[in-house]
Coordinates of C-alpha atoms and ligand atoms in Angstrom, one line a residue:
Chain A
M28 CA 130.7 123.0 94.6
I29 CA 128.1 120.5 95.6
E30 CA 128.7 118.0 98.3
I31 CA 126.1 115.4 99.5
K32 CA 126.8 113.2 102.4
N33 CA 124.7 110.3 103.7
L34 CA 121.5 111.8 102.5
D35 CA 118.2 110.0 103.2
K36 CA 114.8 111.1 101.9
Y37 CA 111.4 109.8 102.7
F38 CA 108.0 110.3 101.2
G39 CA 105.8 109.4 104.1
N40 CA 107.1 106.0 105.1
D41 CA 108.7 105.3 101.8
K42 CA 112.5 105.8 101.7
V43 CA 113.2 107.0 98.2
L44 CA 116.8 108.1 98.7
N45 CA 119.2 105.9 100.8
N46 CA 122.5 107.1 102.0
I47 CA 123.5 109.2 99.0
S48 CA 127.0 110.6 99.0
L49 CA 128.6 112.4 96.1
K50 CA 130.6 115.4 95.1
I51 CA 130.3 117.6 92.0
D52 CA 133.0 119.9 91.1
K53 CA 132.8 123.3 89.4
G54 CA 132.6 123.2 85.6
E55 CA 131.6 119.5 85.4
I56 CA 128.8 118.0 83.5
F57 CA 127.5 115.4 85.9
A58 CA 124.8 112.8 85.1
M59 CA 122.4 111.0 87.4
V60 CA 121.1 108.0 85.6
G61 CA 118.6 105.3 86.5
H62 CA 115.3 103.8 85.5
S63 CA 112.0 105.6 86.1
G64 CA 111.2 105.9 89.8
A65 CA 114.8 105.4 90.9
G66 CA 114.8 108.8 92.7
K67 CA 116.7 110.9 90.3
S68 CA 114.4 113.8 90.1
T69 CA 113.9 113.8 93.9
L70 CA 117.7 114.0 94.4
L71 CA 118.0 116.8 91.8
R72 CA 115.2 118.7 93.4
C73 CA 116.9 118.5 96.8
I74 CA 119.8 120.4 95.4
N75 CA 117.8 123.6 94.8
G76 CA 115.5 123.0 97.7
L77 CA 112.3 122.1 95.8
E78 CA 112.3 119.0 98.0
S79 CA 113.4 118.7 101.6
Y80 CA 115.5 116.0 103.0
E81 CA 115.5 114.7 106.5
I82 CA 118.8 113.0 107.2
G83 CA 122.3 113.8 106.0
T84 CA 123.9 117.0 104.6
L85 CA 123.7 118.6 101.2
K86 CA 125.9 121.6 100.7
V87 CA 125.9 123.8 97.7
F88 CA 128.5 126.7 97.6
D89 CA 129.4 125.4 101.1
K90 CA 125.9 126.2 102.4
E91 CA 123.5 123.6 103.8
V92 CA 120.4 123.9 101.7
K93 CA 117.9 122.7 104.3
N94 CA 119.1 125.4 106.7
L95 CA 118.4 128.3 104.3
S96 CA 115.6 130.7 105.3
T97 CA 112.9 131.5 102.8
T98 CA 114.6 134.6 101.7
E99 CA 118.0 133.0 101.6
L100 CA 116.6 130.1 99.5
K101 CA 115.1 132.5 97.0
S102 CA 118.4 134.3 96.4
F103 CA 120.2 131.0 96.4
R104 CA 118.0 129.9 93.6
K105 CA 119.2 132.8 91.4
D106 CA 122.5 130.8 91.3
V107 CA 120.9 127.5 90.3
G108 CA 118.9 127.4 87.0
M109 CA 116.6 124.5 86.2
I110 CA 115.1 123.0 83.0
F111 CA 112.4 120.4 82.8
Q112 CA 111.1 117.5 80.6
H113 CA 108.0 119.4 79.5
F114 CA 109.6 122.7 79.2
S115 CA 107.3 124.5 81.7
L116 CA 106.9 127.6 79.7
M117 CA 104.0 130.0 80.3
Q118 CA 101.5 129.5 77.4
R119 CA 100.2 133.0 77.6
K120 CA 103.6 134.8 77.3
N121 CA 105.7 135.0 74.2
V122 CA 109.2 133.8 73.9
F123 CA 110.7 137.2 75.0
D124 CA 108.5 137.5 78.0
N125 CA 109.0 134.0 79.1
I126 CA 112.8 134.5 79.1
A127 CA 112.3 137.9 80.8
L128 CA 110.2 136.7 83.7
P129 CA 112.9 135.7 86.1
M130 CA 114.5 139.1 85.7
Q131 CA 111.2 140.9 86.1
V132 CA 110.7 138.9 89.3
W133 CA 114.0 140.1 90.6
G134 CA 113.3 143.7 89.7
F135 CA 115.7 144.4 86.8
S136 CA 115.1 147.4 84.7
K137 CA 113.5 147.1 81.3
D138 CA 116.7 148.1 79.6
E139 CA 118.8 145.5 81.4
I140 CA 116.2 142.9 80.6
K141 CA 116.1 143.8 76.9
V142 CA 119.9 143.5 76.6
K143 CA 120.1 140.2 78.4
V144 CA 117.2 138.6 76.7
D145 CA 118.4 139.6 73.2
E146 CA 121.8 138.2 74.1
L147 CA 120.3 134.9 75.2
L148 CA 118.0 134.7 72.2
K149 CA 121.2 134.9 70.1
L150 CA 122.8 132.1 72.1
I151 CA 119.8 129.8 71.6
D152 CA 119.5 130.9 68.0
L153 CA 115.9 132.0 68.3
S154 CA 116.1 135.8 67.8
H155 CA 113.6 135.5 65.0
K156 CA 111.0 133.9 67.3
S157 CA 111.0 136.4 70.1
T158 CA 107.3 137.3 69.6
A159 CA 106.1 133.7 69.1
Y160 CA 104.1 131.9 71.7
P161 CA 105.1 128.5 73.0
S162 CA 102.2 126.8 71.1
E163 CA 103.8 128.0 67.9
L164 CA 107.2 126.4 68.7
S165 CA 108.6 122.8 68.2
G166 CA 109.7 120.8 71.3
G167 CA 113.3 121.6 70.7
Q168 CA 112.6 125.3 70.4
K169 CA 110.6 125.3 73.6
Q170 CA 113.5 123.6 75.4
R171 CA 115.9 126.2 74.1
V172 CA 113.6 129.0 75.4
A173 CA 113.5 127.2 78.8
I174 CA 117.3 127.0 78.7
A175 CA 117.5 130.7 78.0
R176 CA 115.1 131.4 80.9
A177 CA 117.3 129.3 83.2
L178 CA 120.3 131.4 82.2
T179 CA 118.9 134.9 82.7
L180 CA 120.1 135.3 86.3
D181 CA 123.6 134.1 85.4
P182 CA 123.5 130.9 87.5
Q183 CA 126.6 128.9 88.4
I184 CA 124.7 125.6 88.2
L185 CA 122.1 124.4 85.8
L186 CA 119.9 121.5 86.8
S187 CA 118.3 119.5 83.9
D188 CA 115.5 117.0 84.7
E189 CA 115.0 114.8 81.7
A190 CA 115.3 117.8 79.4
T191 CA 115.6 115.7 76.3
S192 CA 113.3 112.9 77.1
A193 CA 110.4 114.4 75.2
L194 CA 112.4 115.1 72.1
D195 CA 113.4 113.1 69.0
P196 CA 117.0 112.0 68.6
N197 CA 118.1 114.8 66.3
T198 CA 116.6 117.5 68.5
T199 CA 118.1 115.8 71.5
T200 CA 121.6 116.1 70.0
S201 CA 121.1 119.8 69.3
I202 CA 119.9 120.4 72.8
L203 CA 122.8 118.5 74.2
D204 CA 125.2 120.4 72.0
L205 CA 123.7 123.6 73.4
L206 CA 124.2 122.4 76.9
K207 CA 127.9 121.5 76.2
K208 CA 128.4 125.0 74.7
I209 CA 126.9 126.6 77.8
N210 CA 129.2 124.5 80.0
K211 CA 132.2 125.4 78.0
E212 CA 131.7 129.0 77.2
L213 CA 129.9 130.1 80.3
G214 CA 131.6 127.7 82.7
I215 CA 128.3 126.6 84.2
T216 CA 128.3 123.4 86.1
I217 CA 125.5 121.2 84.7
I218 CA 123.7 118.3 86.4
I219 CA 121.7 116.1 84.1
V220 CA 119.0 113.7 85.2
T221 CA 118.1 111.1 82.5
H222 CA 117.1 107.6 81.9
E223 CA 118.8 107.6 78.5
M224 CA 122.4 106.2 78.4
D225 CA 123.0 107.9 75.1
V226 CA 122.5 111.3 76.7
V227 CA 125.1 110.4 79.4
K228 CA 127.6 109.2 76.8
A229 CA 127.2 112.3 74.7
V230 CA 127.8 114.9 77.3
A231 CA 128.7 113.8 80.8
Q232 CA 132.1 113.5 82.4
K233 CA 131.0 111.8 85.6
A234 CA 127.9 109.9 86.5
I235 CA 126.1 108.1 89.3
L236 CA 123.8 105.2 88.7
L237 CA 120.7 105.2 90.8
E238 CA 118.5 102.2 91.6
H239 CA 115.7 102.2 94.1
G240 CA 117.2 105.2 95.8
N241 CA 120.7 103.7 96.1
I242 CA 123.8 104.7 94.3
I243 CA 124.9 101.5 92.6
G244 CA 127.7 102.9 90.5
Q245 CA 129.6 106.1 90.3
G246 CA 132.7 107.4 88.5
E247 CA 134.1 108.7 85.3
I248 CA 132.0 108.0 82.3
E249 CA 134.7 106.2 80.4
D250 CA 135.3 103.8 83.3
L251 CA 131.6 103.2 83.8
F252 CA 131.1 102.2 80.2
L253 CA 134.4 100.7 79.3
Q254 CA 134.5 98.3 82.2
P255 CA 130.9 98.1 83.5
D256 CA 130.6 96.1 86.7
K257 CA 127.7 93.6 87.1
K258 CA 125.1 96.1 88.1
M259 CA 126.0 98.5 85.4
K260 CA 126.0 95.6 82.8
K261 CA 122.5 94.7 84.0
F262 CA 121.4 98.3 83.8
L263 CA 122.8 98.5 80.2
G264 CA 121.1 95.2 79.5
E265 CA 124.1 93.8 77.7
K266 CA 125.3 90.2 77.5
E267 CA 128.0 88.9 75.3
V268 CA 127.2 85.9 73.1
I269 CA 130.4 83.8 73.0
P270 CA 131.5 80.4 71.9
E271 CA 131.7 77.6 74.4
D272 CA 135.0 76.1 73.5
G273 CA 138.4 77.7 73.6
E274 CA 139.2 80.7 75.7
N275 CA 137.3 84.0 75.4
I276 CA 139.3 87.1 76.3
K277 CA 137.7 90.4 76.5
L278 CA 140.0 93.4 75.7
Y279 CA 139.2 96.9 76.7
F280 CA 140.3 99.9 74.6
P281 CA 140.3 103.1 76.5
K282 CA 140.6 106.3 74.5
E283 CA 144.5 106.4 74.6
I284 CA 144.9 103.1 72.7
A285 CA 144.6 102.8 68.9
Q286 CA 142.7 99.7 69.0
Y287 CA 142.9 98.3 65.5
S288 CA 146.6 98.1 65.2
I289 CA 146.9 96.1 68.4
I290 CA 144.8 93.3 67.2
T291 CA 146.5 93.0 63.9
H292 CA 149.9 93.5 65.4
M293 CA 149.3 90.8 68.0
A294 CA 148.3 88.3 65.2
R295 CA 151.4 89.1 63.3
T296 CA 153.8 89.1 66.3
L297 CA 152.5 85.9 67.9
N298 CA 151.7 84.3 64.6
I299 CA 148.4 82.9 65.8
D300 CA 144.9 82.9 64.5
F301 CA 141.9 83.9 66.5
N302 CA 138.2 84.8 66.0
I303 CA 136.7 88.1 66.9
V304 CA 133.4 86.9 68.5
W305 CA 132.0 90.0 70.1
G306 CA 132.7 93.7 70.1
K307 CA 131.5 97.1 70.7
L308 CA 132.7 100.6 69.9
E309 CA 131.2 103.7 71.4
K310 CA 131.6 107.4 71.1
I311 CA 131.8 108.8 74.5
N312 CA 132.5 112.5 75.0
N313 CA 133.8 112.8 71.5
H314 CA 136.3 109.9 71.7
V315 CA 135.8 106.3 70.9
I316 CA 136.2 103.6 73.4
G317 CA 135.4 100.0 73.0
S318 CA 135.7 96.4 73.9
L319 CA 136.4 93.3 71.9
V320 CA 136.1 89.6 72.7
I321 CA 138.4 87.2 70.9
N322 CA 138.3 83.5 71.0
I323 CA 141.6 81.7 71.0
T324 CA 142.7 78.1 71.5
A325 CA 143.6 77.3 75.1
S326 CA 147.3 76.8 74.3
D327 CA 147.7 80.4 73.1
K328 CA 146.3 81.8 76.3
E329 CA 149.6 82.5 77.9
S330 CA 151.3 84.2 75.0
V331 CA 148.3 86.3 74.3
T332 CA 147.9 87.5 77.9
Q333 CA 151.6 88.3 78.1
Y334 CA 151.4 90.3 74.9
L335 CA 148.4 92.2 76.1
D336 CA 150.1 93.0 79.4
S337 CA 153.1 94.2 77.6
K338 CA 150.9 96.6 75.6
N339 CA 149.0 97.8 78.7
V340 CA 145.7 96.6 77.4
T341 CA 143.2 95.7 80.1
W342 CA 141.7 92.3 79.6
E343 CA 139.6 89.6 81.3
I344 CA 138.9 86.0 80.7
L345 CA 135.2 85.5 80.2
Chain B
M25 CA 55.4 150.6 76.3
L26 CA 58.9 149.6 75.2
E27 CA 60.5 152.9 76.3
K28 CA 58.4 153.3 79.4
I29 CA 58.5 149.8 80.8
L30 CA 61.0 147.6 79.2
L31 CA 64.0 149.9 78.7
P32 CA 64.2 151.1 82.3
A33 CA 63.8 147.5 83.4
L34 CA 66.6 146.5 81.2
W35 CA 68.9 149.1 82.7
E36 CA 67.9 148.0 86.2
T37 CA 68.7 144.4 85.3
L38 CA 72.1 145.4 83.8
Y39 CA 72.9 147.5 86.8
M40 CA 72.0 144.8 89.3
S41 CA 73.8 142.0 87.4
L42 CA 76.9 143.8 86.5
S43 CA 77.5 145.4 89.9
S44 CA 76.8 142.1 91.7
T45 CA 79.1 140.2 89.3
L46 CA 81.9 142.8 89.8
L47 CA 81.5 142.6 93.6
A48 CA 81.2 138.8 93.6
V49 CA 84.4 138.5 91.6
I50 CA 86.2 140.7 94.0
F51 CA 84.9 138.9 97.1
G52 CA 85.3 135.5 95.4
F53 CA 88.9 136.0 94.4
I54 CA 90.1 136.3 98.0
P55 CA 88.9 132.9 99.2
A56 CA 89.9 131.4 95.9
I57 CA 93.5 132.4 96.4
A58 CA 93.4 131.3 100.0
L59 CA 92.1 127.9 98.9
I60 CA 94.8 127.6 96.3
L61 CA 97.5 128.6 98.7
T62 CA 96.4 126.3 101.5
D63 CA 95.5 123.3 99.4
K64 CA 97.5 120.2 100.3
N65 CA 99.5 120.6 97.1
G66 CA 99.5 124.4 97.3
L67 CA 102.2 126.9 97.9
A68 CA 101.5 127.1 101.7
P69 CA 99.6 124.0 102.6
N70 CA 97.4 124.4 105.7
I71 CA 94.7 121.7 106.1
K72 CA 92.8 123.6 108.9
V73 CA 92.4 126.8 107.0
Y74 CA 91.5 125.0 103.8
R75 CA 88.8 122.9 105.6
V76 CA 87.2 125.9 107.3
L77 CA 87.0 127.8 104.0
D78 CA 85.7 124.8 102.3
V79 CA 82.9 124.3 104.7
I80 CA 81.9 128.0 104.7
I81 CA 81.8 128.1 100.9
N82 CA 79.8 124.8 100.6
T83 CA 77.3 126.0 103.2
L84 CA 76.8 129.4 101.5
R85 CA 76.4 127.6 98.1
S86 CA 73.8 125.2 99.4
F87 CA 71.4 128.0 100.4
P88 CA 68.5 128.5 97.9
F89 CA 68.8 132.0 96.6
I90 CA 65.4 133.1 97.7
I91 CA 66.0 132.0 101.3
L92 CA 69.4 133.7 101.3
M93 CA 67.8 136.9 100.2
I94 CA 65.3 136.8 103.0
I95 CA 67.8 135.8 105.6
L96 CA 70.0 138.7 104.5
F97 CA 67.3 141.4 104.7
P98 CA 68.7 142.8 108.0
V99 CA 72.2 142.8 106.6
T100 CA 71.1 144.5 103.4
K101 CA 69.3 147.1 105.5
I102 CA 72.5 147.9 107.3
I103 CA 74.5 148.2 104.2
V104 CA 72.2 149.9 101.7
G105 CA 69.7 151.5 104.1
K106 CA 66.7 149.5 102.8
S107 CA 66.1 145.8 102.3
I108 CA 64.1 146.0 99.0
G109 CA 64.9 147.6 95.7
T110 CA 67.3 147.4 92.9
T111 CA 70.4 148.5 94.8
A112 CA 69.3 146.3 97.8
A113 CA 69.2 143.3 95.6
I114 CA 72.9 143.6 94.9
V115 CA 73.7 142.5 98.5
P116 CA 72.2 139.0 98.3
L117 CA 73.2 138.6 94.7
T118 CA 76.8 139.3 95.6
I119 CA 76.8 137.1 98.7
G120 CA 75.1 134.3 96.9
A121 CA 77.5 134.4 93.9
A122 CA 80.8 135.0 95.7
P123 CA 81.2 131.4 96.9
F124 CA 80.3 130.2 93.5
V125 CA 83.0 132.5 92.0
A126 CA 85.5 131.3 94.6
R127 CA 85.0 127.7 93.5
L128 CA 85.2 128.6 89.8
I129 CA 88.3 130.6 90.1
E130 CA 89.9 128.0 92.4
S131 CA 89.4 125.4 89.7
A132 CA 90.7 127.7 87.0
L133 CA 93.8 128.3 89.0
K134 CA 94.2 124.6 89.7
E135 CA 94.4 124.0 86.0
V136 CA 97.7 125.9 85.8
D137 CA 100.5 123.5 84.8
I138 CA 102.4 122.5 88.0
G139 CA 105.6 122.6 85.9
V140 CA 105.2 126.3 85.3
I141 CA 104.8 126.9 89.0
E142 CA 107.9 124.7 89.8
A143 CA 109.9 126.7 87.2
A144 CA 108.9 129.9 88.9
K145 CA 110.0 128.5 92.3
S146 CA 113.3 127.4 90.7
Y147 CA 114.2 131.0 89.7
G148 CA 113.3 132.3 93.1
A149 CA 109.8 133.8 92.7
S150 CA 107.9 134.4 95.9
N151 CA 104.5 132.9 96.5
F152 CA 103.0 136.3 95.9
Q153 CA 104.7 136.6 92.6
I154 CA 103.8 133.0 91.6
I155 CA 100.2 133.8 92.2
F156 CA 100.0 137.2 90.6
K157 CA 102.7 137.0 87.9
V158 CA 102.3 133.3 86.9
M159 CA 99.1 131.6 88.0
I160 CA 96.6 134.3 87.4
V161 CA 98.2 135.2 84.1
E162 CA 98.1 131.6 82.9
A163 CA 94.6 131.0 84.2
L164 CA 93.1 134.2 82.7
P165 CA 91.1 132.4 80.0
G166 CA 89.6 130.1 82.6
I167 CA 88.9 133.1 84.9
I168 CA 87.1 134.9 82.0
S169 CA 84.9 131.8 81.5
A170 CA 84.2 131.8 85.2
I171 CA 83.2 135.4 85.2
T172 CA 81.0 134.9 82.1
L173 CA 79.2 132.0 83.8
T174 CA 78.8 134.0 87.0
L175 CA 77.3 137.0 85.1
I176 CA 74.8 134.8 83.3
T177 CA 73.8 133.0 86.4
I178 CA 73.4 136.3 88.2
I179 CA 71.2 137.6 85.4
G180 CA 68.9 134.7 86.1
F181 CA 68.9 135.2 89.8
S182 CA 68.4 139.0 89.4
A183 CA 65.1 138.2 87.7
M184 CA 64.2 136.2 90.8
A185 CA 65.3 139.1 93.0
G186 CA 63.2 141.4 90.8
A187 CA 60.1 139.3 91.4
V188 CA 60.3 140.2 95.1
G189 CA 60.7 143.9 94.6
G190 CA 64.1 144.3 93.1
G191 CA 62.9 145.8 89.9
G192 CA 64.4 144.9 86.5
L193 CA 63.1 142.6 83.9
G194 CA 62.0 139.9 86.3
D195 CA 59.8 142.4 88.1
V196 CA 58.2 143.5 84.8
A197 CA 57.6 139.9 83.8
I198 CA 55.8 139.2 87.1
K199 CA 53.9 142.5 87.3
Y200 CA 52.6 142.7 83.8
G201 CA 52.8 139.2 82.4
Y202 CA 51.7 137.2 85.4
Y203 CA 49.3 139.5 87.4
R204 CA 47.9 141.5 84.5
F205 CA 48.0 138.8 81.8
K206 CA 49.9 141.0 79.3
T207 CA 51.4 138.1 77.5
D208 CA 53.2 140.3 75.0
I209 CA 55.2 142.1 77.7
M210 CA 56.0 138.8 79.3
L211 CA 57.3 137.6 75.9
Y212 CA 59.4 140.7 75.4
T213 CA 61.1 140.4 78.7
V214 CA 61.9 136.8 78.0
L215 CA 63.2 137.7 74.6
I216 CA 65.3 140.5 76.0
L217 CA 66.8 138.1 78.6
I218 CA 67.6 135.6 76.0
V219 CA 69.4 138.2 73.8
L220 CA 71.2 139.6 76.8
V221 CA 72.5 136.2 77.9
Q222 CA 73.5 135.4 74.4
C223 CA 75.4 138.7 74.0
F224 CA 77.3 138.2 77.2
Q225 CA 78.1 134.6 76.4
S226 CA 79.5 135.6 73.0
L227 CA 81.5 138.4 74.5
G228 CA 82.9 135.9 77.1
D229 CA 83.7 133.4 74.4
Y230 CA 85.4 136.0 72.3
L231 CA 87.6 137.2 75.3
Y232 CA 88.4 133.6 76.1
K233 CA 89.5 133.0 72.5
I234 CA 91.8 136.0 72.3
T235 CA 93.4 135.4 75.7
K236 CA 94.0 131.7 75.1
K237 CA 97.3 131.2 73.4
Ligands
ADP21 N1 105.7 114.1 95.8 C1 105.8 112.8 96.0 N2 105.1 112.2 96.9 C2 105.2 110.8 97.2 N3 106.0 110.0 96.5 C3 106.8 110.6 95.5 C4 106.7 112.0 95.2 N4 107.6 112.3 94.2 C5 108.2 111.1 93.9 N5 107.7 110.1 94.7 C6 108.2 108.7 94.7 O1 109.6 108.7 94.9 C7 110.2 107.8 94.0 C8 111.3 108.5 93.2 O2 110.6 109.3 92.3 P1 111.4 110.2 91.3 O3 112.5 111.0 92.0 O4 110.5 111.1 90.6 O5 112.1 109.2 90.3 P2 112.8 109.4 88.9 O6 112.9 110.8 88.6 O7 114.1 108.6 89.0 O8 111.9 108.7 87.9 C9 109.1 107.1 93.2 O9 108.8 105.9 93.8 C10 108.0 108.1 93.3 O10 106.8 107.4 93.2
MG22 MG1 112.1 112.0 87.1

């Protein structure tokens, strides 16, 4: 659905995106993660033509975005909704009129607009606020209105630029749930830009990690978090604290493996003792994945690793 | 005295100020929109057009009003048929105030949240729609303040125009108060002007308040 190849982007002499290549399939929730200034927003804005790019190709629905004429670009944007960190609602229009504006711009009839907006108000659970002004709404409610506005033209793709970054954790969860629902029920492909790992873990299926305009990691979320490589670890800021003597073995538990019984089963089968010295369990996309570091005496190393291999558990010696 | 002198003068002042304000707003709006469009962060950036407009507006604004009025005598004569009188005063008042209005409206439009404009772009609004359906709607309270300020400034200038034959309260103040030492008439005109300005300011504030959400 979206295919980017060797894309470079400059602001003046500053190269802010370097050799970006990625593919996003229909129906995915795809995250672009990175620290502030990494180039996430710029990359996102290239997708709907809010930013231009000089080198490389960026195809959406098999069309090269930079080659679209002004008119083509406008109708292309009907298919690509967008939401923003600070909601970007019109202060002087009430909820209904804010949501209705894209349809007014595209010349829909009053009746069509009414039907669609009422339907969306139900979806975002704000039917009772249709005559309220943005200044009378909470942050979460404003973002819901912005989401409804982005859906009025029945887009196939929804771009989200730090949509939850101005919200508290509970509100963030409710907005993310809404996005998941939209993805599932309406089949809309969603691209999320965020600097918050928790957001990625909660909703995304795939992600890229951006740093200084470069993709430094990319793949399925479970893989990225379960077995983070050096750069990913650095980004996550994690470092295990482990004993100096003995052998430290790190076990990874992907979603298929019932982690607890393996540990106890291993102790019983091999009849050995070991210490659990580090561990982490995380909920990613509604399932739990985790890792555990155990400390064993050097002489047990072979039997333990053999056992783990026999159970298909991924492990590494730290 | 009140009915014979002051009341007609009040009407003349109102007529001059309100018509000039209306025309100045119309003529000021066009360059304001051109400035907003061609600004380096605007919807259709064009440094050359922006610079030219910028210089013209600054030049017009730097003319003292009295000088502008005298320079414009021939132009006024072509438009109105005479260069002196209440209707004739509308020409220099409009031309003097239009660049002022352009600046005020430009800055009111600049206040509009960039995010709102980006959002409009993101759902495929044209530049025309962004200006008229988004920016002007959002900037309305600011535009109302700008118009209020313009009207009040023009009332002041119209008194000056009156002094050189434009009629209105300024004319009365000079004729009776200054040349004939009728202090009471002078005082009344000043009082009327104060009340007038106060009324328009309150009206402007009220409109600002109900449009600001
Ligand atoms: N309009 C612009 N003009 C010049 N530089 C910009 C502009 N927008 C962003 N940048 C620069 O590009 C880099 C990437 O910015 P951005 O995409 O906003 O990062 P992120 O969204 O990851 O925080 C930053 O160094 C930023 O300063
Ligand atoms: Mg950003």
